[in-house]
PDB file of C-alpha atoms and ligand atoms in Angstrom:
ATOM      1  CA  UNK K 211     105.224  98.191  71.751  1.00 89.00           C
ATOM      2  CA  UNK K 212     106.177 101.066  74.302  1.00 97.00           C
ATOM      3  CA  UNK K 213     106.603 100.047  77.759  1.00 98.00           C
ATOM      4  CA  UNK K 214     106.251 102.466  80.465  1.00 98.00           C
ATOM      5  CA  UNK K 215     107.286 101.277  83.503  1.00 98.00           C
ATOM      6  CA  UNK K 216     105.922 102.080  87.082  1.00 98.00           C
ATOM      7  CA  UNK K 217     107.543 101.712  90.107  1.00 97.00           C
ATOM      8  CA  UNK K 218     107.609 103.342  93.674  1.00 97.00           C
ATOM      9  CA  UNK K 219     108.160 102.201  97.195  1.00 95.00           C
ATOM     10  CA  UNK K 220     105.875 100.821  99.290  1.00 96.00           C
ATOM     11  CA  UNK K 221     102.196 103.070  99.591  1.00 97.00           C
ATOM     12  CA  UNK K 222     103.983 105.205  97.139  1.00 97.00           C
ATOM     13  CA  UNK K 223     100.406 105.817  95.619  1.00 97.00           C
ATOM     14  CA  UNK K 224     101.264 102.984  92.107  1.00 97.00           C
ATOM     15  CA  UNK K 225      98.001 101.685  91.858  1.00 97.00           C
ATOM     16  CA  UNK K 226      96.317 105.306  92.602  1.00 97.00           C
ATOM     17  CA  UNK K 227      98.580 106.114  89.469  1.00 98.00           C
ATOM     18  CA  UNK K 228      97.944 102.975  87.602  1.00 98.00           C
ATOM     19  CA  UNK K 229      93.955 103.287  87.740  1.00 97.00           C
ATOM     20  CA  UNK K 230      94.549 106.673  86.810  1.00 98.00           C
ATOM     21  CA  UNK K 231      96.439 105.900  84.018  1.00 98.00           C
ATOM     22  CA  UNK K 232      93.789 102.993  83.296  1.00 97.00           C
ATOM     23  CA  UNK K 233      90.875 105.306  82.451  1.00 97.00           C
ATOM     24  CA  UNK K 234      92.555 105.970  79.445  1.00 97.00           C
ATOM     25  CA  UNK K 235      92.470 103.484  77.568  1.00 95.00           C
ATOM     26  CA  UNK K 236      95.761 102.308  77.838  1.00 98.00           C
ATOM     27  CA  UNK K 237      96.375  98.742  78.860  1.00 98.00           C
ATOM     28  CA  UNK K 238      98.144  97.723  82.193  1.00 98.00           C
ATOM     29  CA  UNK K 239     100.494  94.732  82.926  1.00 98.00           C
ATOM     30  CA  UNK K 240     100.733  94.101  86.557  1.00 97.00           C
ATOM     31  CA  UNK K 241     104.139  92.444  87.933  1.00 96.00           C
ATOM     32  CA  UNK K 242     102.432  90.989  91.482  1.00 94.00           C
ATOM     33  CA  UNK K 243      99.533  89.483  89.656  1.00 96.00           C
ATOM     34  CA  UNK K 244     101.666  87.618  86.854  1.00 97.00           C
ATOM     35  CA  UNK K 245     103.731  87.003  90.017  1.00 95.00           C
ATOM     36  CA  UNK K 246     100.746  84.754  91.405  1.00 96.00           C
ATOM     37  CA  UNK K 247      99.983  83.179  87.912  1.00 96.00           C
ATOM     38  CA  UNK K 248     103.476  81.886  87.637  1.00 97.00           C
ATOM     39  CA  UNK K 249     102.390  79.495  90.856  1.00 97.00           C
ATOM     40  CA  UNK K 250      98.691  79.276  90.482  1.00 97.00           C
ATOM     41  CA  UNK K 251      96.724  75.741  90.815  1.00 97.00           C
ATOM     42  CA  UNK K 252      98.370  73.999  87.325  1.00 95.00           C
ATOM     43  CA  UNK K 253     100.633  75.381  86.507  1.00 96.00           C
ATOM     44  CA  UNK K 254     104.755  74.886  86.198  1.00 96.00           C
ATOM     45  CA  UNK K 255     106.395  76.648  88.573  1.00 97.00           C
ATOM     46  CA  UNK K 256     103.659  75.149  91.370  1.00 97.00           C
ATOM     47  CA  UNK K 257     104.135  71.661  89.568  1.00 97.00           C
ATOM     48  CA  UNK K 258     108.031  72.251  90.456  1.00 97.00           C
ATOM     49  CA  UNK K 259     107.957  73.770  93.853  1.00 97.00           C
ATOM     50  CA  UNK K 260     105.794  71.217  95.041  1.00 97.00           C
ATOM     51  CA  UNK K 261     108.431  68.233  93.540  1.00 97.00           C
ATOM     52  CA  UNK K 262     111.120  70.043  94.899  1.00 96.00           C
ATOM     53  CA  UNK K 263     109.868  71.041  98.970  1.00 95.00           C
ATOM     54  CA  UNK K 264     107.476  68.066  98.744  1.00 96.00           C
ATOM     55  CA  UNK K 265     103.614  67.886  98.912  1.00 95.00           C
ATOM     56  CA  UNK K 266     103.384  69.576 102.325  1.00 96.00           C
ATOM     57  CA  UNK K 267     104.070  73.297 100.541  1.00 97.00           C
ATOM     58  CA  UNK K 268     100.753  72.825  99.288  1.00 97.00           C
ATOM     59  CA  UNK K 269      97.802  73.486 100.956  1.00 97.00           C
ATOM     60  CA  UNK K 270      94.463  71.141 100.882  1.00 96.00           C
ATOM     61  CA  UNK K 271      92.915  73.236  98.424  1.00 96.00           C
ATOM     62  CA  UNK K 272      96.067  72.568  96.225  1.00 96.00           C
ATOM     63  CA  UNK K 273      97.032  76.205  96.142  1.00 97.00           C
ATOM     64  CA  UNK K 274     100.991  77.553  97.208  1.00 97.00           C
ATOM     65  CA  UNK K 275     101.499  77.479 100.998  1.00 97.00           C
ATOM     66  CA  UNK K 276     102.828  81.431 100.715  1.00 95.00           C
ATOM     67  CA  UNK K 277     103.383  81.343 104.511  1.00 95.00           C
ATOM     68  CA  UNK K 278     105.165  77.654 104.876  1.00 95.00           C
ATOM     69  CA  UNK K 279     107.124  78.528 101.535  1.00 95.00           C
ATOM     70  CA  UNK K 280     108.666  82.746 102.905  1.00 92.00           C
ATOM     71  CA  UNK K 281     109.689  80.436 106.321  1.00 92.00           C
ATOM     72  CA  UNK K 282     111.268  77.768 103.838  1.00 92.00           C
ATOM     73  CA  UNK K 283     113.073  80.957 102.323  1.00 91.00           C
ATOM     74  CA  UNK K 284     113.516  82.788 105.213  1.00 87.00           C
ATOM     75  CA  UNK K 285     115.624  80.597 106.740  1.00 84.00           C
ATOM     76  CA  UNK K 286     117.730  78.796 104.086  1.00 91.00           C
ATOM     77  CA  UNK K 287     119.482  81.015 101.410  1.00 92.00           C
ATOM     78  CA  UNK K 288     120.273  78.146  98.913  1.00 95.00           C
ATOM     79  CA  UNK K 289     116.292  77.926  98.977  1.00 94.00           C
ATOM     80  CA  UNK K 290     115.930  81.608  97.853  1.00 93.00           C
ATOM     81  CA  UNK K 291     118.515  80.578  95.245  1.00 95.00           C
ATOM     82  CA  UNK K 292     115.995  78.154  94.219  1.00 96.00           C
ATOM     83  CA  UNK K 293     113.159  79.490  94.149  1.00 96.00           C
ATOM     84  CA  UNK K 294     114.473  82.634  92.278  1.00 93.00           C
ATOM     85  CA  UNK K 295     115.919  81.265  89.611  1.00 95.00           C
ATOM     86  CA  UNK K 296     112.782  79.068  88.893  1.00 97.00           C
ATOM     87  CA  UNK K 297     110.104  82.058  89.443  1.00 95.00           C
ATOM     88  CA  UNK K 298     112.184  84.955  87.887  1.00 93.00           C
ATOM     89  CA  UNK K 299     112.607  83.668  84.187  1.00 95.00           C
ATOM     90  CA  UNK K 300     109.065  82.478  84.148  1.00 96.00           C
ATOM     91  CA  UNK K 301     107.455  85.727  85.591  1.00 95.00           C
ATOM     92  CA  UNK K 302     109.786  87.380  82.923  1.00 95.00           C
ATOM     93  CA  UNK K 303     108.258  85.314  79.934  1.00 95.00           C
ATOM     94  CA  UNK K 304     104.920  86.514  81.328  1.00 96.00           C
ATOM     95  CA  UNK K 305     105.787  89.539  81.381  1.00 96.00           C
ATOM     96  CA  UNK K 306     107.202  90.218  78.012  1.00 96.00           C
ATOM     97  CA  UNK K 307     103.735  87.896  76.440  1.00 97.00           C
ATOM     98  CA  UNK K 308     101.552  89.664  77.875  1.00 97.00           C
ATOM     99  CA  UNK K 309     103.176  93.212  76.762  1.00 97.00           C
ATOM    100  CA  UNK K 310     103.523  91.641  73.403  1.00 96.00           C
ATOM    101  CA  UNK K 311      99.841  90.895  73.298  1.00 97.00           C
ATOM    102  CA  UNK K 312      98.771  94.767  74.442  1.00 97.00           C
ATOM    103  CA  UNK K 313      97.295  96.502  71.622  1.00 95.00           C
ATOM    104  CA  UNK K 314      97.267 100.361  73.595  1.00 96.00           C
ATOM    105  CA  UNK K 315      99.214 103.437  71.948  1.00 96.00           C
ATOM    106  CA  UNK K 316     101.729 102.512  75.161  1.00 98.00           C
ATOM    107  CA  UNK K 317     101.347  99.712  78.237  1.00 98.00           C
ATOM    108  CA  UNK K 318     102.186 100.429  81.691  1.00 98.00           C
ATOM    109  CA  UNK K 319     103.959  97.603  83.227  1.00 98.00           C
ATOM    110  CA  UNK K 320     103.658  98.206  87.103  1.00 98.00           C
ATOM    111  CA  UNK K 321     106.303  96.723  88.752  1.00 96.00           C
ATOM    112  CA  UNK K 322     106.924  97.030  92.525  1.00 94.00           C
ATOM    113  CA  UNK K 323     110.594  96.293  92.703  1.00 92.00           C
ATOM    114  CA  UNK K 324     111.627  97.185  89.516  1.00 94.00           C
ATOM    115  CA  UNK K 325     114.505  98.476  90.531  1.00 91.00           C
ATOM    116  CA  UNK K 326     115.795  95.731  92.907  1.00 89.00           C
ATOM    117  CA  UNK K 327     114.578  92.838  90.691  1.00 88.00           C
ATOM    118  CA  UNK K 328     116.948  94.641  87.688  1.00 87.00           C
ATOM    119  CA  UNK K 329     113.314  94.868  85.490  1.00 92.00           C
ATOM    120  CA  UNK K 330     114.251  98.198  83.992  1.00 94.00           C
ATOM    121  CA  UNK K 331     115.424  96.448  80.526  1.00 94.00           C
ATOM    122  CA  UNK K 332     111.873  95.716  79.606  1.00 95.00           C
ATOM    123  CA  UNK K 333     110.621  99.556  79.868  1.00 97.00           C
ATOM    124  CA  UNK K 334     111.092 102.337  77.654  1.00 97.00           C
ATOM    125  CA  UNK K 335     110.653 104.909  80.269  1.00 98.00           C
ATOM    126  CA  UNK K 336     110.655 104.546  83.728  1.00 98.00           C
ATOM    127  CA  UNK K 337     107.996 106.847  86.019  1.00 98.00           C
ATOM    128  CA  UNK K 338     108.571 106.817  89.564  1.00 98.00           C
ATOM    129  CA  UNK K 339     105.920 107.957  91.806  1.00 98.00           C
ATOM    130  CA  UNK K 340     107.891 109.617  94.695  1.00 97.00           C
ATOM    131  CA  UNK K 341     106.341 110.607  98.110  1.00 97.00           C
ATOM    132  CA  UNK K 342     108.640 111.355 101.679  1.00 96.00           C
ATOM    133  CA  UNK K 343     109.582 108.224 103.433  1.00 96.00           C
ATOM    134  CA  UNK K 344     107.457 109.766 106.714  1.00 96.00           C
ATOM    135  CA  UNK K 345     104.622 109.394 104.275  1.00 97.00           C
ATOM    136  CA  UNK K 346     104.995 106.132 102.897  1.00 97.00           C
ATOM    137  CA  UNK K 347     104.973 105.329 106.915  1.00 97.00           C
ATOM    138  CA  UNK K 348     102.077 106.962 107.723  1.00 97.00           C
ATOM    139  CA  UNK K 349     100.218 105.546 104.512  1.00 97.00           C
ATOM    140  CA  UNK K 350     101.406 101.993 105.006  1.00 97.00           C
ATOM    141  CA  UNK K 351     100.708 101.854 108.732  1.00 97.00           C
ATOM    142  CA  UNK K 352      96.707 103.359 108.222  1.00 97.00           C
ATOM    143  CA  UNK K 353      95.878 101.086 104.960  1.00 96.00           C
ATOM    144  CA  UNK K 354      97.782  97.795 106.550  1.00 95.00           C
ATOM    145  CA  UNK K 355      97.101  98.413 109.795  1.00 96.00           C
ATOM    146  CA  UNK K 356     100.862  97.640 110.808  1.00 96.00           C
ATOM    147  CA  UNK K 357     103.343  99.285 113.645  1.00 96.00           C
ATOM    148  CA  UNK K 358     105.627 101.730 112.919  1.00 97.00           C
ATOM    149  CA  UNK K 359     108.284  99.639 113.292  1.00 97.00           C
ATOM    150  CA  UNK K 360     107.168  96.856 110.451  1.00 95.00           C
ATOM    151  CA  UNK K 361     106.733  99.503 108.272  1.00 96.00           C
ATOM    152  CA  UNK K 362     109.811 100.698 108.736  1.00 96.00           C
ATOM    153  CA  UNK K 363     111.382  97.049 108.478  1.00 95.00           C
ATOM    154  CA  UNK K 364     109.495  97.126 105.024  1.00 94.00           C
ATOM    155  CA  UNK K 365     111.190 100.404 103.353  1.00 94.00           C
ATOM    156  CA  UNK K 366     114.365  99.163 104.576  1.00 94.00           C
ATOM    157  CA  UNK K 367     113.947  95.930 102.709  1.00 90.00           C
ATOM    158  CA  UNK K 368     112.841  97.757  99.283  1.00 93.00           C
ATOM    159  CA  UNK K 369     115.182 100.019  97.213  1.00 93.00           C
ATOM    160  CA  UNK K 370     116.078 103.722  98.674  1.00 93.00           C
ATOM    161  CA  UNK K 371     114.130 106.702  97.395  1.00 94.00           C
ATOM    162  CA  UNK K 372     117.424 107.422  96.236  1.00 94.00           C
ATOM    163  CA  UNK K 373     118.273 104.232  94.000  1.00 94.00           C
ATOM    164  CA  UNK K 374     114.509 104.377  92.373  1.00 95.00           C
ATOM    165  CA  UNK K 375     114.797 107.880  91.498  1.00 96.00           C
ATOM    166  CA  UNK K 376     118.227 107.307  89.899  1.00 95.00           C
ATOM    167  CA  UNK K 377     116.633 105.001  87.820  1.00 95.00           C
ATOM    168  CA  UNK K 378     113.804 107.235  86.981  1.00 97.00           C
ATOM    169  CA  UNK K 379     113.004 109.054  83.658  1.00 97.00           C
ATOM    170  CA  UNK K 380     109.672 110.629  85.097  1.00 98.00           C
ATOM    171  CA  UNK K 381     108.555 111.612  88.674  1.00 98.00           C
ATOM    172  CA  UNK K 382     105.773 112.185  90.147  1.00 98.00           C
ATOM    173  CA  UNK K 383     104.956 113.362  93.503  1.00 98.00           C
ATOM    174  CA  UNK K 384     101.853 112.217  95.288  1.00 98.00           C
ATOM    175  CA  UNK K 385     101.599 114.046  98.048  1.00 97.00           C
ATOM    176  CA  UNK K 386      97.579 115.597  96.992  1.00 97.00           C
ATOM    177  CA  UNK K 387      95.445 113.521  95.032  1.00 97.00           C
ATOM    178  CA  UNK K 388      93.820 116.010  92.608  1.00 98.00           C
ATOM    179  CA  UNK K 389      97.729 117.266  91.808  1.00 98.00           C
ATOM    180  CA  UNK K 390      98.128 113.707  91.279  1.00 98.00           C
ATOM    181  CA  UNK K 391      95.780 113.306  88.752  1.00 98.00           C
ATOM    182  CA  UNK K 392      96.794 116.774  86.829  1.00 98.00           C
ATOM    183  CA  UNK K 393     100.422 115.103  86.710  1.00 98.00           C
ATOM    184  CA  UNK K 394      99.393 111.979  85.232  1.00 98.00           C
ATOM    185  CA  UNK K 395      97.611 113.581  82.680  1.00 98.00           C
ATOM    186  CA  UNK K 396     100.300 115.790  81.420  1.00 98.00           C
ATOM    187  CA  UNK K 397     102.776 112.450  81.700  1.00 98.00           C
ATOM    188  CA  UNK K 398     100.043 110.440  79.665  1.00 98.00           C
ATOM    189  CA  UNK K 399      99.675 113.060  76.821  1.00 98.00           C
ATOM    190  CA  UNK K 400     103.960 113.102  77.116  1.00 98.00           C
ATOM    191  CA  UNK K 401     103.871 108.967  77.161  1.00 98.00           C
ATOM    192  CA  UNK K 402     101.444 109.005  73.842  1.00 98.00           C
ATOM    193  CA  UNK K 403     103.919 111.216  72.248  1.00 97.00           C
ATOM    194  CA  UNK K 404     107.160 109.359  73.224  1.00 97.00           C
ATOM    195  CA  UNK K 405     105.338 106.030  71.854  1.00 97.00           C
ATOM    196  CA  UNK K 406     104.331 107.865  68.679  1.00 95.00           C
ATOM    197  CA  UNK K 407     107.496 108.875  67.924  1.00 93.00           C
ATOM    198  CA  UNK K 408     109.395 105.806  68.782  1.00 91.00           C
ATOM    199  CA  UNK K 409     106.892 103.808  66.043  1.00 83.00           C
ATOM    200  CA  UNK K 410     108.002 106.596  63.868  1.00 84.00           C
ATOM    201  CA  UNK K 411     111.574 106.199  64.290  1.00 76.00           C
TER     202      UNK K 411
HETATM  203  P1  ATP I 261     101.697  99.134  97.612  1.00 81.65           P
HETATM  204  O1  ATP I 261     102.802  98.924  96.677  1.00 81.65           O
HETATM  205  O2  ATP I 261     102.135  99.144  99.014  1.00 81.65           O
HETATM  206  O3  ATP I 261     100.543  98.209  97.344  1.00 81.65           O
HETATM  207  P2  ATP I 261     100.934 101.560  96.215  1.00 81.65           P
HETATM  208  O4  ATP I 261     102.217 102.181  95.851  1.00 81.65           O
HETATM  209  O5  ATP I 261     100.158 100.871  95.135  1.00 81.65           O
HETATM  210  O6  ATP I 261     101.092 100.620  97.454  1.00 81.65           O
HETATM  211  P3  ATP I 261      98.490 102.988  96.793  1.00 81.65           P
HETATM  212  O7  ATP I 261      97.783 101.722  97.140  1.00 81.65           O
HETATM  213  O8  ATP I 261      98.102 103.675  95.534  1.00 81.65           O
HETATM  214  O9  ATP I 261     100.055 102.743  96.836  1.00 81.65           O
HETATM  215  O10 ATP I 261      98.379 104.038  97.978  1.00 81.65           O
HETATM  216  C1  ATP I 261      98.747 103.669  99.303  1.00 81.65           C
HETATM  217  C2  ATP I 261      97.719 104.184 100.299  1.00 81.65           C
HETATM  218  O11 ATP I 261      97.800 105.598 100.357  1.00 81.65           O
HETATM  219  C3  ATP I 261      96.287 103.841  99.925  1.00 81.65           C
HETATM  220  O12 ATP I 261      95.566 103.593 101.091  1.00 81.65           O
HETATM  221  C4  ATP I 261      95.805 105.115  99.217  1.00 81.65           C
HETATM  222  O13 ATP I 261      94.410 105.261  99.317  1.00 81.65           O
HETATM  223  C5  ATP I 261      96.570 106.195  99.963  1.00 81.65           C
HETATM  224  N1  ATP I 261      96.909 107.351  99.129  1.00 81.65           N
HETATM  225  C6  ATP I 261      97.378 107.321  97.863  1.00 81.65           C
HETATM  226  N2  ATP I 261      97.605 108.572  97.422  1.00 81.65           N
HETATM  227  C7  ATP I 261      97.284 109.405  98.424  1.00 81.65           C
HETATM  228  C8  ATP I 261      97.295 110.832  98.581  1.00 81.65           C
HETATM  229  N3  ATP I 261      97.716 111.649  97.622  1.00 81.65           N
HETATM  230  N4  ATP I 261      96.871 111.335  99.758  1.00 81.65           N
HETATM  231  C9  ATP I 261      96.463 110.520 100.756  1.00 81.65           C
HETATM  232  N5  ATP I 261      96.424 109.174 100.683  1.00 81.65           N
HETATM  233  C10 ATP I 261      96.828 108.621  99.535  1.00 81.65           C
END
């Protein structure tokens, strides 16, 4: 298996990249959505959150209280503790199964905060997509329909352009779509040969 990695800051343009990437038949493994499996209705990690916060982190339905649980967090440390060291093994057994199970030449595994949640170890190569932090601003305020400010708040929170391109073995800039797309497609004809020749080696 050959894991290519994706990561970028928020509105960075991932999943633009990632469907891109898709059309070609090459499978995708997607960090937020294994993320929300780890705690959906049955299974372990909601079994254990909800023994150790109580019932009331659960909502009728039975689903994860997201908003009661980020205040629970917010505002004790030894709860992020917690909670981290429950979720982040699990969502990294996901991962790794369900790149195990991928049958494509390579398998992007799209991963937010790569970088700050030290994921790096599971990809072969690492491809950034890279835009200016004004745009990631501008992008992030007209698709979530936030202030300035809170987007602001949000880049400050996630890994510096700097610290995600040190990490990166590709880059791509997505500042025009249609470049965009001519980028990917040289990086996925450069991503089936890396893969080919690491089976080879
Ligand atoms: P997030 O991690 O915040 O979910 P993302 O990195 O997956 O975001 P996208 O959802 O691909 O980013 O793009 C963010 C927003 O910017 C979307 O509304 C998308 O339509 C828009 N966008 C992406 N690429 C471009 C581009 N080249 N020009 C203009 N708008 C773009």
């Amino acid at each position: 298996m050959y894991v290519v990695g994706l990561t970028g800051g928020i509105a960075s343009g991932k999943t633009t990249v990632a469907d891109l990437i898709a059309t070609k038949n090459i499978n995708l493994v997607d960090a937020d959505i294994v993320a929300r499996e780890v705690v959906a209705i049955g299974s372990d990690g909601l079994a254990q959150i909800s023994t150790h916060f109580g019932p009331e982190i659960l909502l009728d339905d039975g689903s994860l209280n997201r908003t009661l649980l980020r205040e629970k967090i917010f505002s004790d440390d030894t709860n992020k503790q917690w909670l981290n060291n429950l979720l982040h093994p699990m969502i990294r057994a996901e991962l790794l199964a369900q790149l195990a199970a991928s049958r494509s030449i390579y398998t992007l595994l799209v991963v937010p905060l790569l970088v700050e949640n030290n994921l790096t170890s599971l990809c072969d190569h690492v491809l950034v997509v890279d835009v200016e932090e004004q745009v990631q601003i501008e992008r992030t305020i007209a698709r979530d329909h936030v202030s300035e400010q809170q987007a602001k708040a949000i880049l400050q929170s996630q890994a510096s352009r700097q610290q995600r391109l040190a990490d990166a073995d590709s880059v791509v800039v997505n500042n025009d779509r249609q470049q965009l797309a001519d980028d990917v497609d040289i990086l996925h004809q450069k991503f089936l040969e890396l893969a080919a020749s690491a089976v080879a080696n």
